[in-house]
Short mmCIF file of C-alpha atoms in Angstrom, two decimals:
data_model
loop_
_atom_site.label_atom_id
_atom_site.label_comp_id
_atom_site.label_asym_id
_atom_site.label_seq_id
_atom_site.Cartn_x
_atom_site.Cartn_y
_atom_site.Cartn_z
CA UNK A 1256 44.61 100.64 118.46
CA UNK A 1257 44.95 100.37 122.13
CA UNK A 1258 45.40 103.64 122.53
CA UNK A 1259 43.51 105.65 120.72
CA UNK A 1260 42.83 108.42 123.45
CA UNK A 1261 45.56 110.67 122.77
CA UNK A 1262 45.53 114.34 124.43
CA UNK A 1263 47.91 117.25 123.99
CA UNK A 1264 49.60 118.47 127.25
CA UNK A 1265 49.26 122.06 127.76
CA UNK A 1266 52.68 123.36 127.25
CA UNK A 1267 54.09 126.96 126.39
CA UNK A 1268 54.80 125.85 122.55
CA UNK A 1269 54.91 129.19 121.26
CA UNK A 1270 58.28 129.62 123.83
CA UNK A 1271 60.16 127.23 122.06
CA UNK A 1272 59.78 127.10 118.02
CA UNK A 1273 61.52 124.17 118.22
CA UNK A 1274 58.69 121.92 119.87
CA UNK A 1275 58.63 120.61 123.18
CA UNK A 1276 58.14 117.02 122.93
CA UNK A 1277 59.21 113.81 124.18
CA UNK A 1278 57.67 114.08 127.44
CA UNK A 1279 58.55 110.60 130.06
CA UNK A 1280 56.07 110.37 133.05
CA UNK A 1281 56.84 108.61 136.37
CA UNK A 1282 54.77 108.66 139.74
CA UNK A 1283 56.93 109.90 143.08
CA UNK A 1284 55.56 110.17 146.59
CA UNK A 1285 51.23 109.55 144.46
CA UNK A 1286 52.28 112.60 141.84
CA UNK A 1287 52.64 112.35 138.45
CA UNK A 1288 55.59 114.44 137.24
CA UNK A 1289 56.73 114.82 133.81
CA UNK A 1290 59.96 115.91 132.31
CA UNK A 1291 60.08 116.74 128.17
CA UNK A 1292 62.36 118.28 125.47
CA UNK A 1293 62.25 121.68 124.93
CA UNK A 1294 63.86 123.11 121.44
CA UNK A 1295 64.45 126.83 119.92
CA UNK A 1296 65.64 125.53 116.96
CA UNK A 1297 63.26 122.63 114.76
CA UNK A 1298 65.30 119.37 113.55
CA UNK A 1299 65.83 121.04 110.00
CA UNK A 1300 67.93 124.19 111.44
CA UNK A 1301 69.83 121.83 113.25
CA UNK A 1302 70.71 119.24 110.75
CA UNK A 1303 71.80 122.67 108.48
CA UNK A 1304 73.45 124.34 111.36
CA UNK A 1305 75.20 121.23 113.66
CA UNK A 1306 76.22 123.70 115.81
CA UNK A 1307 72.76 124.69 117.13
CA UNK A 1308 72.36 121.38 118.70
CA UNK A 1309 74.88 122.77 121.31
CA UNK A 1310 72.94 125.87 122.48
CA UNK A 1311 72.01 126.02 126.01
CA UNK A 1312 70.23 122.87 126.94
CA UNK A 1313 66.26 123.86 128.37
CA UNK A 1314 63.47 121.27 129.77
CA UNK A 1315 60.20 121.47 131.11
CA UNK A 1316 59.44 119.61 134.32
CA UNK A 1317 55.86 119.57 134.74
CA UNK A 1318 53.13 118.17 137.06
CA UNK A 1319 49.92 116.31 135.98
CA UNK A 1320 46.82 116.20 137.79
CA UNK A 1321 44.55 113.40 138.19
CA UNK A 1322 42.72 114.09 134.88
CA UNK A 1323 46.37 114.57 133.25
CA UNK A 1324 46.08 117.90 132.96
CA UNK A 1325 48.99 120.25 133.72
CA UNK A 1326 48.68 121.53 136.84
CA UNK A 1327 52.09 123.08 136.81
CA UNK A 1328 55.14 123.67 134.61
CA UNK A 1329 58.59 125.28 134.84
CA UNK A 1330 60.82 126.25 132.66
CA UNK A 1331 63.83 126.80 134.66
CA UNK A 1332 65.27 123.87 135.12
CA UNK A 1333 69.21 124.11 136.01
CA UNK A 1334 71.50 121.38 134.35
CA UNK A 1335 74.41 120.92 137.07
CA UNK A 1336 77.62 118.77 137.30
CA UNK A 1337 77.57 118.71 132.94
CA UNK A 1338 80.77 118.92 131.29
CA UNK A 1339 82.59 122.07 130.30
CA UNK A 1340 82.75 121.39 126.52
CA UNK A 1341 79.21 122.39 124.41
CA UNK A 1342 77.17 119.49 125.10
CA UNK A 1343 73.06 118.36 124.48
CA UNK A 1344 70.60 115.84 126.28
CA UNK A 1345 68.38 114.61 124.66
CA UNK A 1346 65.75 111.54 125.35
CA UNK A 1347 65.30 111.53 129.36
CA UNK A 1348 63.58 108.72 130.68
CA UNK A 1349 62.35 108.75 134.34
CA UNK A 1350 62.22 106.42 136.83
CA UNK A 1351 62.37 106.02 140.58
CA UNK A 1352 65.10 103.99 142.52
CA UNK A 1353 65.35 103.92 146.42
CA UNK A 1354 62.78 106.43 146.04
CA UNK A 1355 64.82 109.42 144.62
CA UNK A 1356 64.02 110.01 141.08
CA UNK A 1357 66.75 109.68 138.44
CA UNK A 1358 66.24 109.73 134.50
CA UNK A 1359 68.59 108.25 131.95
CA UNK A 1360 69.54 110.64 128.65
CA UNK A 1361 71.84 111.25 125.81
CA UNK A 1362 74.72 112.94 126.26
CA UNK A 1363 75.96 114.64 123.69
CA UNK A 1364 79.64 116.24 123.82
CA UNK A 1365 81.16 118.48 121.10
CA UNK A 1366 83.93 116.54 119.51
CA UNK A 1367 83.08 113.26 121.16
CA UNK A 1368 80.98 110.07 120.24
CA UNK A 1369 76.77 109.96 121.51
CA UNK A 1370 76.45 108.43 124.76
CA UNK A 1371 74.37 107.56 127.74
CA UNK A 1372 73.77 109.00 131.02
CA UNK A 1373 72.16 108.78 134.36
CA UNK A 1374 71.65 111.83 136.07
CA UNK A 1375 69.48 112.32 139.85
CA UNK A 1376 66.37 114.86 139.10
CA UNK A 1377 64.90 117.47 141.90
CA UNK A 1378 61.99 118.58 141.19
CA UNK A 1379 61.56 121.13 143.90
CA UNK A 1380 64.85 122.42 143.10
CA UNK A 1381 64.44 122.22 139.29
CA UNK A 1382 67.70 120.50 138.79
CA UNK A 1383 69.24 117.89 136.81
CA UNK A 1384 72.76 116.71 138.06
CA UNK A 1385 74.64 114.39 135.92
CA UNK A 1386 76.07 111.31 137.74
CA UNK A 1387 77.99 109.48 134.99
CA UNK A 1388 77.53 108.85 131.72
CA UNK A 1389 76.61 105.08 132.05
CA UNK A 1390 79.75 102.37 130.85
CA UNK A 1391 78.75 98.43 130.98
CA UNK A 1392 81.64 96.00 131.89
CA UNK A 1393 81.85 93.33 129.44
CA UNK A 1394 80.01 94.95 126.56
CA UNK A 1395 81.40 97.40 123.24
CA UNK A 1396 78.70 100.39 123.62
CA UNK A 1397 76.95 100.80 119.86
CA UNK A 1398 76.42 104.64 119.00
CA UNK A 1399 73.51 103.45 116.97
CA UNK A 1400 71.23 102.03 120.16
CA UNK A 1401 70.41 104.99 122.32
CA UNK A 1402 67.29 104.14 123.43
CA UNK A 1403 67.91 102.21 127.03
CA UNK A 1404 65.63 101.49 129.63
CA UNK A 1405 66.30 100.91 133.40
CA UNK A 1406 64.25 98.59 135.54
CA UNK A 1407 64.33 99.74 139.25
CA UNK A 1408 63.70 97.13 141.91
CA UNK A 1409 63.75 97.42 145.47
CA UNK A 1410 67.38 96.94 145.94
CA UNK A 1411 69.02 96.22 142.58
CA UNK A 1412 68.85 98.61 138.78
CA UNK A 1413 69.21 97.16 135.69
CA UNK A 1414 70.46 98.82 132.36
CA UNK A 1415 68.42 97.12 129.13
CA UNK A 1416 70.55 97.90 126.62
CA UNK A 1417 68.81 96.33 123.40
CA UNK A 1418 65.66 94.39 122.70
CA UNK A 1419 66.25 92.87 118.85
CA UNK A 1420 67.95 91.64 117.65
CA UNK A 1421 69.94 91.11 120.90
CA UNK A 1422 68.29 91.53 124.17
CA UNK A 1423 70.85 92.82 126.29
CA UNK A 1424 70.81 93.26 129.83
CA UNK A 1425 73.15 94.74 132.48
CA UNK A 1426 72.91 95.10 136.53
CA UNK A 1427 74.05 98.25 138.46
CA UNK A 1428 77.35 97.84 140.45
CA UNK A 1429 78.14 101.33 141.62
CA UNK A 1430 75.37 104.21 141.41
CA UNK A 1431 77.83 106.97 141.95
CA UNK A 1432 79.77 106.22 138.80
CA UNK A 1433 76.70 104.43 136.84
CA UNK A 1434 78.80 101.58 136.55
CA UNK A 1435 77.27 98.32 135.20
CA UNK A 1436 78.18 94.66 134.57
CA UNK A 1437 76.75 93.02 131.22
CA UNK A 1438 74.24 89.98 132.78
CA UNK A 1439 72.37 88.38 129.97
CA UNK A 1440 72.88 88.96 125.61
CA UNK A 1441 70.74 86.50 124.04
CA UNK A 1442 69.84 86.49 120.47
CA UNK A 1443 66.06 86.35 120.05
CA UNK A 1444 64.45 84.48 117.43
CA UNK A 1445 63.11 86.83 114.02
CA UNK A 1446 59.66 88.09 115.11
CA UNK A 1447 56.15 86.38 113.78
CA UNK A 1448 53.84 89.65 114.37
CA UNK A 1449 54.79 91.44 111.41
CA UNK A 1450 57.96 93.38 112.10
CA UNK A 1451 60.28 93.30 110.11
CA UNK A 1452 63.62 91.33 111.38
CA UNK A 1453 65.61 94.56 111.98
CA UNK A 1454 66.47 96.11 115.07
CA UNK A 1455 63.61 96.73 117.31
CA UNK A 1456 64.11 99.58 120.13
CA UNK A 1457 63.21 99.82 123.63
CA UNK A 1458 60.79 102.76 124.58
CA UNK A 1459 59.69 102.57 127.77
CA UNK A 1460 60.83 101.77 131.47
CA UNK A 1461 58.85 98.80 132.50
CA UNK A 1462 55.61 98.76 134.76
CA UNK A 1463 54.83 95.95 137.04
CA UNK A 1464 51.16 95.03 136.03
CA UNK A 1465 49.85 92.10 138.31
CA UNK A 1466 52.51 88.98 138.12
CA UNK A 1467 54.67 90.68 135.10
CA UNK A 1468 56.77 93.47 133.90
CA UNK A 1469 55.07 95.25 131.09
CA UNK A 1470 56.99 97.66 128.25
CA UNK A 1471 56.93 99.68 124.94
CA UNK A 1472 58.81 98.76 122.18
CA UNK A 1473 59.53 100.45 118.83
CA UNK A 1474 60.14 100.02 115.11
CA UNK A 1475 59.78 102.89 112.10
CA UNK A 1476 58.09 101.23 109.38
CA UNK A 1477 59.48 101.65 105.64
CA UNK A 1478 56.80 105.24 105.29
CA UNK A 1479 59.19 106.01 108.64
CA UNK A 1480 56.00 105.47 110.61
CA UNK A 1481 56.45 104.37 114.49
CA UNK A 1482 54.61 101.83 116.45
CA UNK A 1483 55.21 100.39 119.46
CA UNK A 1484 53.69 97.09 120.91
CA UNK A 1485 53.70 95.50 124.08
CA UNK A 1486 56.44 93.10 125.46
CA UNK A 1487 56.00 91.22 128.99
CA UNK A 1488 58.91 90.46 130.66
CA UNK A 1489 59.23 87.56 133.35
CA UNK A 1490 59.92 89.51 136.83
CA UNK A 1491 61.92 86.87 138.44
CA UNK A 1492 64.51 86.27 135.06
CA UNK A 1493 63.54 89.72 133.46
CA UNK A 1494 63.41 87.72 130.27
CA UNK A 1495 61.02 88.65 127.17
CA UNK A 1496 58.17 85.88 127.31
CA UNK A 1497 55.41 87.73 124.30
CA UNK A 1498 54.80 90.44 122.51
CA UNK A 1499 51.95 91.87 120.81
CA UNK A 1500 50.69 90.93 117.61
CA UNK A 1501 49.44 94.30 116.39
CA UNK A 1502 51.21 97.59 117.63
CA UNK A 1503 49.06 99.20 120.73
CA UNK A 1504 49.90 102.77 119.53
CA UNK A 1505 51.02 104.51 116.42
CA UNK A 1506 51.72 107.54 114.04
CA UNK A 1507 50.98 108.02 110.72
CA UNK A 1508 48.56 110.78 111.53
CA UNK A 1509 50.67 113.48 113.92
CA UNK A 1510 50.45 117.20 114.21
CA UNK A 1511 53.98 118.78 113.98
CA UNK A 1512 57.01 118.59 111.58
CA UNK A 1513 56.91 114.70 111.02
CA UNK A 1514 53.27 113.10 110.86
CA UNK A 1515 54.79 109.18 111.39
CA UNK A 1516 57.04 110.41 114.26
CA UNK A 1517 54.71 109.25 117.93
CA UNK A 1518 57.77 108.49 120.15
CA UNK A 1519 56.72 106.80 123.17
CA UNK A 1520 58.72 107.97 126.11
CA UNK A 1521 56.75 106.21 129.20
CA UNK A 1522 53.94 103.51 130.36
CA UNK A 1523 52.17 104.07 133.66
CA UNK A 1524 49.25 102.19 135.35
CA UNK A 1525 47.41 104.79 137.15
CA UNK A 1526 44.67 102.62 139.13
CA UNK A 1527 42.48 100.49 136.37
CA UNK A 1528 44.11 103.67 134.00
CA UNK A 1529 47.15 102.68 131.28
CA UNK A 1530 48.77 105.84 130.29
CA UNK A 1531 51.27 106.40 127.80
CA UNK A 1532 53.21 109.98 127.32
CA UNK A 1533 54.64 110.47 123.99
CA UNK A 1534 56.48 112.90 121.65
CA UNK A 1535 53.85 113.90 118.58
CA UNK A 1536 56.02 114.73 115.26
CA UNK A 1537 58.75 116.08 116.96
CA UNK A 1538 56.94 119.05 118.33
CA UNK A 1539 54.11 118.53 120.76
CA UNK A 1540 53.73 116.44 124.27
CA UNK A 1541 50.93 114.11 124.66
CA UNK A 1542 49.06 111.08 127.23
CA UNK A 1543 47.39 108.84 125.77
CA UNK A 1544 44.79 106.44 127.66
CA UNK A 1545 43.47 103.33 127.81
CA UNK A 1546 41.72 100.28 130.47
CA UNK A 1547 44.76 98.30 131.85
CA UNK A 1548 42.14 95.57 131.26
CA UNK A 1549 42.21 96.53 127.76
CA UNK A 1550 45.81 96.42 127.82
CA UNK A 1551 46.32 93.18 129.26
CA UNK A 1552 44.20 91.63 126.77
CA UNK A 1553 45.61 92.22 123.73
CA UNK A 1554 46.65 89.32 121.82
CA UNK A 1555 50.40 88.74 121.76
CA UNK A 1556 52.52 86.06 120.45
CA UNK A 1557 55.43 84.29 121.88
CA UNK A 1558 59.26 85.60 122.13
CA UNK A 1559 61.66 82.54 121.23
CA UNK A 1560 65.20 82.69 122.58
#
């Protein structure tokens, strides 16, 4: 396993019974901040009581040093601009566009169907202000794919939607109303690395390591184990060219409620440093780190189209 350095990020768990997990990583202005899940309630008082998924939403944005350490971590982050009705977030995923940092998230309403968001982050103001929860012209959102990735360029965003079994892609056509127009749904051909041909979900926002995009991508196994492996994508077409043959990180072994839940959330490159931030059993934050020369030389095995 790629990544076999995993580290716990010193977090106030005993403030939030719940866990505080799912931690997604981005670097802004040479800082690494962090943003993560933070829950009074654990997944089984939830699922008993559905109406403890509306309490008051809380985060952690946080600050990592260059040993990814925390160096700094608040609790009071402000959700502004949300709607009225009881509502959850869930999921963020940062990422920087026209250097202002944003991160994508569920949005949950009371009464009303899962969706996705985008919403602009501060973190000197400890704020989270929802834009829009994010539509796609030409495409029938599926309540069952929530995990979507944006990939930031200079001057244009895209939305990927899906990986497998459709790899679905949409570009940004109005920021201030997350509006999107579908650009690419191709059917990929049934993987040859051992997953099984069932949907395959996106985990991470994609890092540009030397000529190519690089991301995470996820399956639970049939012991509801996850592990992610490692796509390239072709940064001209944004097209999936390989993936890996053997996943780069996985669970199986995880402190917290679930031992097969390690929910990748991010993939940096942090000079000749890979990093990866994930969720450990639903309850803990971690990095995990490995040689981007490591990395780059796993073995990986075409995409067909």
């Amino acid at each position: 396993m790629v990544f076999a350095n995993r580290n716990q990020l010193a977090l106030d768990y005993a403030r939030f019974p719940g866990g505080i997990f799912n931690p997604s990583l981005t670097q802004h202005a040479n800082t690494v901040w962090g943003m993560a899940r933070c829950e009074p309630h654990d997944q089984a008082a939830r699922n008993a009581d559905k109406l403890l998924n509306f309490t008051p939403m809380q985060a952690v944005l946080f600050r990592l040093d260059d040993s990814l350490s925390v160096a700094e971590a608040h609790y009071d982050v402000h959700f502004e601009n949300f709607p009225s009705l009881p509502w959850r977030a869930e999921d963020y995923r940062l990422f920087i566009f026209q250097n202002q940092l944003f991160c994508t998230h569920v949005l949950w309403v009371q009464g009303y169907n899962i969706g996705m968001a985008l919403s602009r982050v501060d973190q000197a103001a400890r704020t989270v202000t929802l834009i829009r929860p994010i539509t796609i012209d030409g495409l029938q959102i599926q309540g069952i794919e929530k995990n979507w990735a944006m990939i930031p360029n200079v001057d244009t965003l895209h939305c990927l939607y899906s990986f497998y079994p459709e790899y679905t892609l949409a570009e940004l056509t109005d920021l201030e109303t997350a509006r999107f127009r579908l650009t690419k749904n191709t059917k990929l051909q049934p993987p040859t690395n051992g997953l099984a041909d069932k949907m395959i979900s996106l985990s991470t926002v994609p890092q540009r390591i030397g000529d190519a995009l690089y991301l995470l991508v996820h399956q639970k196994d049939n012991e509801m184990i996850y592990r992610d492996f490692l796509v390239r994508l072709n940064p001209d077409t944004l097209a999936p060219e390989a993936i890996s043959q053997n996943p780069v990180i996985a669970g199986g072994d995880c402190e917290g409620f679930w031992r097969g839940y390690l929910t990748a959330y991010s993939l940096l490159t942090l000079s000749d440093r890979a990093v990866v931030s994930y969720g450990e059993g639903d309850r803990y934050a971690g990095v995990a780190t490995a040689g981007v020369e490591d990395l780059l030389a796993v073995p990986m095995v075409a995409l067909g189209r």
